[in-house]
GROMACS .gro file of C-alpha atoms in nm:
model
  183
    1UNK     CA    1  -0.005   0.004  -0.002
    2UNK     CA    2   0.163   0.330  -0.102
    3UNK     CA    3   0.203   0.585   0.173
    4UNK     CA    4  -0.004   0.896   0.133
    5UNK     CA    5   0.189   1.204   0.034
    6UNK     CA    6   0.190   1.518   0.255
    7UNK     CA    7  -0.054   1.696   0.022
    8UNK     CA    8  -0.323   1.415   0.034
    9UNK     CA    9  -0.305   1.377   0.422
   10UNK     CA   10  -0.553   1.578   0.622
   11UNK     CA   11  -0.454   1.604   0.986
   12UNK     CA   12  -0.716   1.605   1.258
   13UNK     CA   13  -0.844   1.942   1.355
   14UNK     CA   14  -0.654   1.931   1.694
   15UNK     CA   15  -0.320   1.844   1.535
   16UNK     CA   16  -0.091   2.020   1.293
   17UNK     CA   17   0.169   1.893   1.049
   18UNK     CA   18   0.528   1.974   1.157
   19UNK     CA   19   0.763   1.961   0.859
   20UNK     CA   20   0.599   1.668   0.670
   21UNK     CA   21   0.866   1.677   0.395
   22UNK     CA   22   1.138   1.635   0.660
   23UNK     CA   23   0.983   1.386   0.896
   24UNK     CA   24   0.822   1.153   0.642
   25UNK     CA   25   1.039   0.871   0.509
   26UNK     CA   26   1.171   0.920   0.152
   27UNK     CA   27   1.019   0.725  -0.125
   28UNK     CA   28   1.293   0.458  -0.211
   29UNK     CA   29   1.260   0.178  -0.455
   30UNK     CA   30   1.403  -0.162  -0.359
   31UNK     CA   31   1.654  -0.177  -0.652
   32UNK     CA   32   1.814   0.148  -0.534
   33UNK     CA   33   1.917   0.005  -0.201
   34UNK     CA   34   2.266  -0.133  -0.150
   35UNK     CA   35   2.413  -0.322   0.138
   36UNK     CA   36   2.754  -0.194   0.259
   37UNK     CA   37   3.001  -0.359   0.494
   38UNK     CA   38   2.986  -0.257   0.861
   39UNK     CA   39   3.245  -0.001   0.981
   40UNK     CA   40   3.537  -0.108   1.201
   41UNK     CA   41   3.481  -0.079   1.580
   42UNK     CA   42   3.591   0.248   1.734
   43UNK     CA   43   3.756   0.065   2.025
   44UNK     CA   44   3.799  -0.280   2.191
   45UNK     CA   45   3.542  -0.199   2.465
   46UNK     CA   46   3.241  -0.352   2.277
   47UNK     CA   47   3.424  -0.654   2.145
   48UNK     CA   48   3.350  -1.003   2.295
   49UNK     CA   49   3.607  -1.132   2.538
   50UNK     CA   50   3.804  -1.438   2.465
   51UNK     CA   51   3.684  -1.618   2.775
   52UNK     CA   52   4.036  -1.701   2.893
   53UNK     CA   53   4.003  -1.502   3.214
   54UNK     CA   54   3.808  -1.777   3.402
   55UNK     CA   55   3.843  -1.743   3.772
   56UNK     CA   56   3.870  -2.031   4.030
   57UNK     CA   57   3.536  -1.939   4.175
   58UNK     CA   58   3.352  -1.970   3.841
   59UNK     CA   59   3.055  -2.198   3.896
   60UNK     CA   60   2.972  -2.456   3.637
   61UNK     CA   61   2.638  -2.617   3.577
   62UNK     CA   62   2.346  -2.664   3.337
   63UNK     CA   63   2.143  -2.353   3.250
   64UNK     CA   64   1.772  -2.429   3.298
   65UNK     CA   65   1.531  -2.193   3.130
   66UNK     CA   66   1.168  -2.110   3.231
   67UNK     CA   67   1.155  -2.273   3.576
   68UNK     CA   68   0.810  -2.367   3.713
   69UNK     CA   69   0.798  -2.372   4.088
   70UNK     CA   70   0.638  -2.679   4.237
   71UNK     CA   71   0.719  -2.629   4.602
   72UNK     CA   72   0.904  -2.386   4.824
   73UNK     CA   73   1.223  -2.564   4.735
   74UNK     CA   74   1.170  -2.732   4.401
   75UNK     CA   75   1.100  -2.656   4.041
   76UNK     CA   76   1.075  -2.810   3.695
   77UNK     CA   77   1.251  -2.687   3.385
   78UNK     CA   78   1.356  -2.836   3.053
   79UNK     CA   79   1.257  -3.193   3.152
   80UNK     CA   80   1.438  -3.174   3.484
   81UNK     CA   81   1.265  -3.191   3.825
   82UNK     CA   82   1.508  -3.025   4.066
   83UNK     CA   83   1.493  -3.003   4.449
   84UNK     CA   84   1.725  -2.741   4.589
   85UNK     CA   85   2.006  -2.927   4.770
   86UNK     CA   86   2.042  -2.869   5.150
   87UNK     CA   87   1.687  -2.747   5.196
   88UNK     CA   88   1.360  -2.877   5.332
   89UNK     CA   89   1.034  -2.747   5.184
   90UNK     CA   90   0.756  -2.575   5.372
   91UNK     CA   91   0.438  -2.767   5.295
   92UNK     CA   92   0.204  -2.544   5.087
   93UNK     CA   93  -0.082  -2.619   5.330
   94UNK     CA   94   0.122  -2.518   5.643
   95UNK     CA   95  -0.003  -2.240   5.868
   96UNK     CA   96   0.218  -2.039   6.107
   97UNK     CA   97   0.144  -1.826   6.401
   98UNK     CA   98   0.287  -1.483   6.487
   99UNK     CA   99   0.158  -1.277   6.784
  100UNK     CA  100  -0.150  -1.495   6.808
  101UNK     CA  101  -0.245  -1.462   6.446
  102UNK     CA  102  -0.235  -1.763   6.211
  103UNK     CA  103  -0.147  -1.725   5.852
  104UNK     CA  104  -0.087  -1.950   5.544
  105UNK     CA  105   0.298  -1.941   5.553
  106UNK     CA  106   0.335  -2.251   5.324
  107UNK     CA  107   0.155  -2.085   5.048
  108UNK     CA  108   0.343  -1.764   5.093
  109UNK     CA  109   0.670  -1.957   5.092
  110UNK     CA  110   0.585  -2.111   4.753
  111UNK     CA  111   0.486  -1.772   4.617
  112UNK     CA  112   0.801  -1.601   4.742
  113UNK     CA  113   1.011  -1.856   4.550
  114UNK     CA  114   0.800  -1.815   4.244
  115UNK     CA  115   0.812  -1.431   4.254
  116UNK     CA  116   1.182  -1.432   4.313
  117UNK     CA  117   1.254  -1.661   4.009
  118UNK     CA  118   1.010  -1.465   3.780
  119UNK     CA  119   1.080  -1.713   3.502
  120UNK     CA  120   1.449  -1.643   3.498
  121UNK     CA  121   1.703  -1.911   3.404
  122UNK     CA  122   1.885  -2.103   3.689
  123UNK     CA  123   2.219  -2.270   3.660
  124UNK     CA  124   2.212  -2.606   3.836
  125UNK     CA  125   2.461  -2.893   3.886
  126UNK     CA  126   2.257  -3.182   3.746
  127UNK     CA  127   2.371  -3.509   3.618
  128UNK     CA  128   2.437  -3.516   3.231
  129UNK     CA  129   2.153  -3.758   3.170
  130UNK     CA  130   1.889  -3.667   3.427
  131UNK     CA  131   1.602  -3.910   3.463
  132UNK     CA  132   1.248  -3.799   3.494
  133UNK     CA  133   1.254  -3.822   3.876
  134UNK     CA  134   1.343  -3.532   4.101
  135UNK     CA  135   1.717  -3.475   4.159
  136UNK     CA  136   1.859  -3.273   4.450
  137UNK     CA  137   2.109  -3.019   4.308
  138UNK     CA  138   2.274  -2.695   4.411
  139UNK     CA  139   2.148  -2.402   4.194
  140UNK     CA  140   2.236  -2.045   4.132
  141UNK     CA  141   2.046  -1.750   3.997
  142UNK     CA  142   2.328  -1.531   3.861
  143UNK     CA  143   2.582  -1.544   4.149
  144UNK     CA  144   2.316  -1.598   4.423
  145UNK     CA  145   2.302  -1.940   4.583
  146UNK     CA  146   1.932  -2.039   4.563
  147UNK     CA  147   1.930  -2.252   4.868
  148UNK     CA  148   2.105  -1.981   5.072
  149UNK     CA  149   1.855  -1.728   4.964
  150UNK     CA  150   1.552  -1.951   5.047
  151UNK     CA  151   1.675  -2.042   5.389
  152UNK     CA  152   1.819  -1.694   5.492
  153UNK     CA  153   1.492  -1.532   5.403
  154UNK     CA  154   1.291  -1.783   5.597
  155UNK     CA  155   1.106  -1.935   5.302
  156UNK     CA  156   1.259  -2.292   5.340
  157UNK     CA  157   1.416  -2.494   5.628
  158UNK     CA  158   1.775  -2.613   5.635
  159UNK     CA  159   1.827  -2.985   5.590
  160UNK     CA  160   2.050  -3.134   5.868
  161UNK     CA  161   2.406  -3.131   5.733
  162UNK     CA  162   2.307  -2.936   5.419
  163UNK     CA  163   2.522  -2.637   5.504
  164UNK     CA  164   2.240  -2.376   5.554
  165UNK     CA  165   2.187  -2.432   5.937
  166UNK     CA  166   2.341  -2.103   6.033
  167UNK     CA  167   2.130  -1.920   5.770
  168UNK     CA  168   1.818  -2.065   5.923
  169UNK     CA  169   1.920  -1.954   6.269
  170UNK     CA  170   1.965  -1.595   6.144
  171UNK     CA  171   1.626  -1.612   5.974
  172UNK     CA  172   1.456  -1.736   6.298
  173UNK     CA  173   1.624  -1.462   6.510
  174UNK     CA  174   1.533  -1.186   6.258
  175UNK     CA  175   1.176  -1.335   6.229
  176UNK     CA  176   1.196  -1.357   5.847
  177UNK     CA  177   0.963  -1.556   5.617
  178UNK     CA  178   0.774  -1.829   5.792
  179UNK     CA  179   0.922  -1.724   6.127
  180UNK     CA  180   0.778  -1.378   6.113
  181UNK     CA  181   0.458  -1.181   6.073
  182UNK     CA  182   0.214  -1.233   5.783
  183UNK     CA  183   0.281  -1.012   5.484
   0.00000   0.00000   0.00000
């Protein structure tokens, strides 16, 4: 469909044309266009790195896209069913009490994990050929340890010997998550 020229276009009464010959795109035919090579970069800042600067603390794992939270400590993504290693889930039907008021802390724990992930990709250490049953694995979201985040914010419990016991104590003392007031 050809674009209307500036002379055939009638603006609404409340608007006015501002330089229609300057703002409108020029009428160019396809055979007049020519592809030219890209210019050389102005500097090395925007160039991709070689990847040789790997640090000792770099964390390897499988990137799992579009996680779907199934409990306060588990999710499914790309055919994997993952339970965050070192954590115990809060049952979704659990209720907690704070200052005499009961609230549905289990449901809130599941939602907190879901909102925190927001569909972002997690990097987890899963076996190369994961079976269709749940696997306990440590995971990270960026540089954040997922298990440490869940336990230290009070949305999961630390599994005995899982490494998050101190984080659970801090969450209990600070009355965070399931140990605190309803939100």
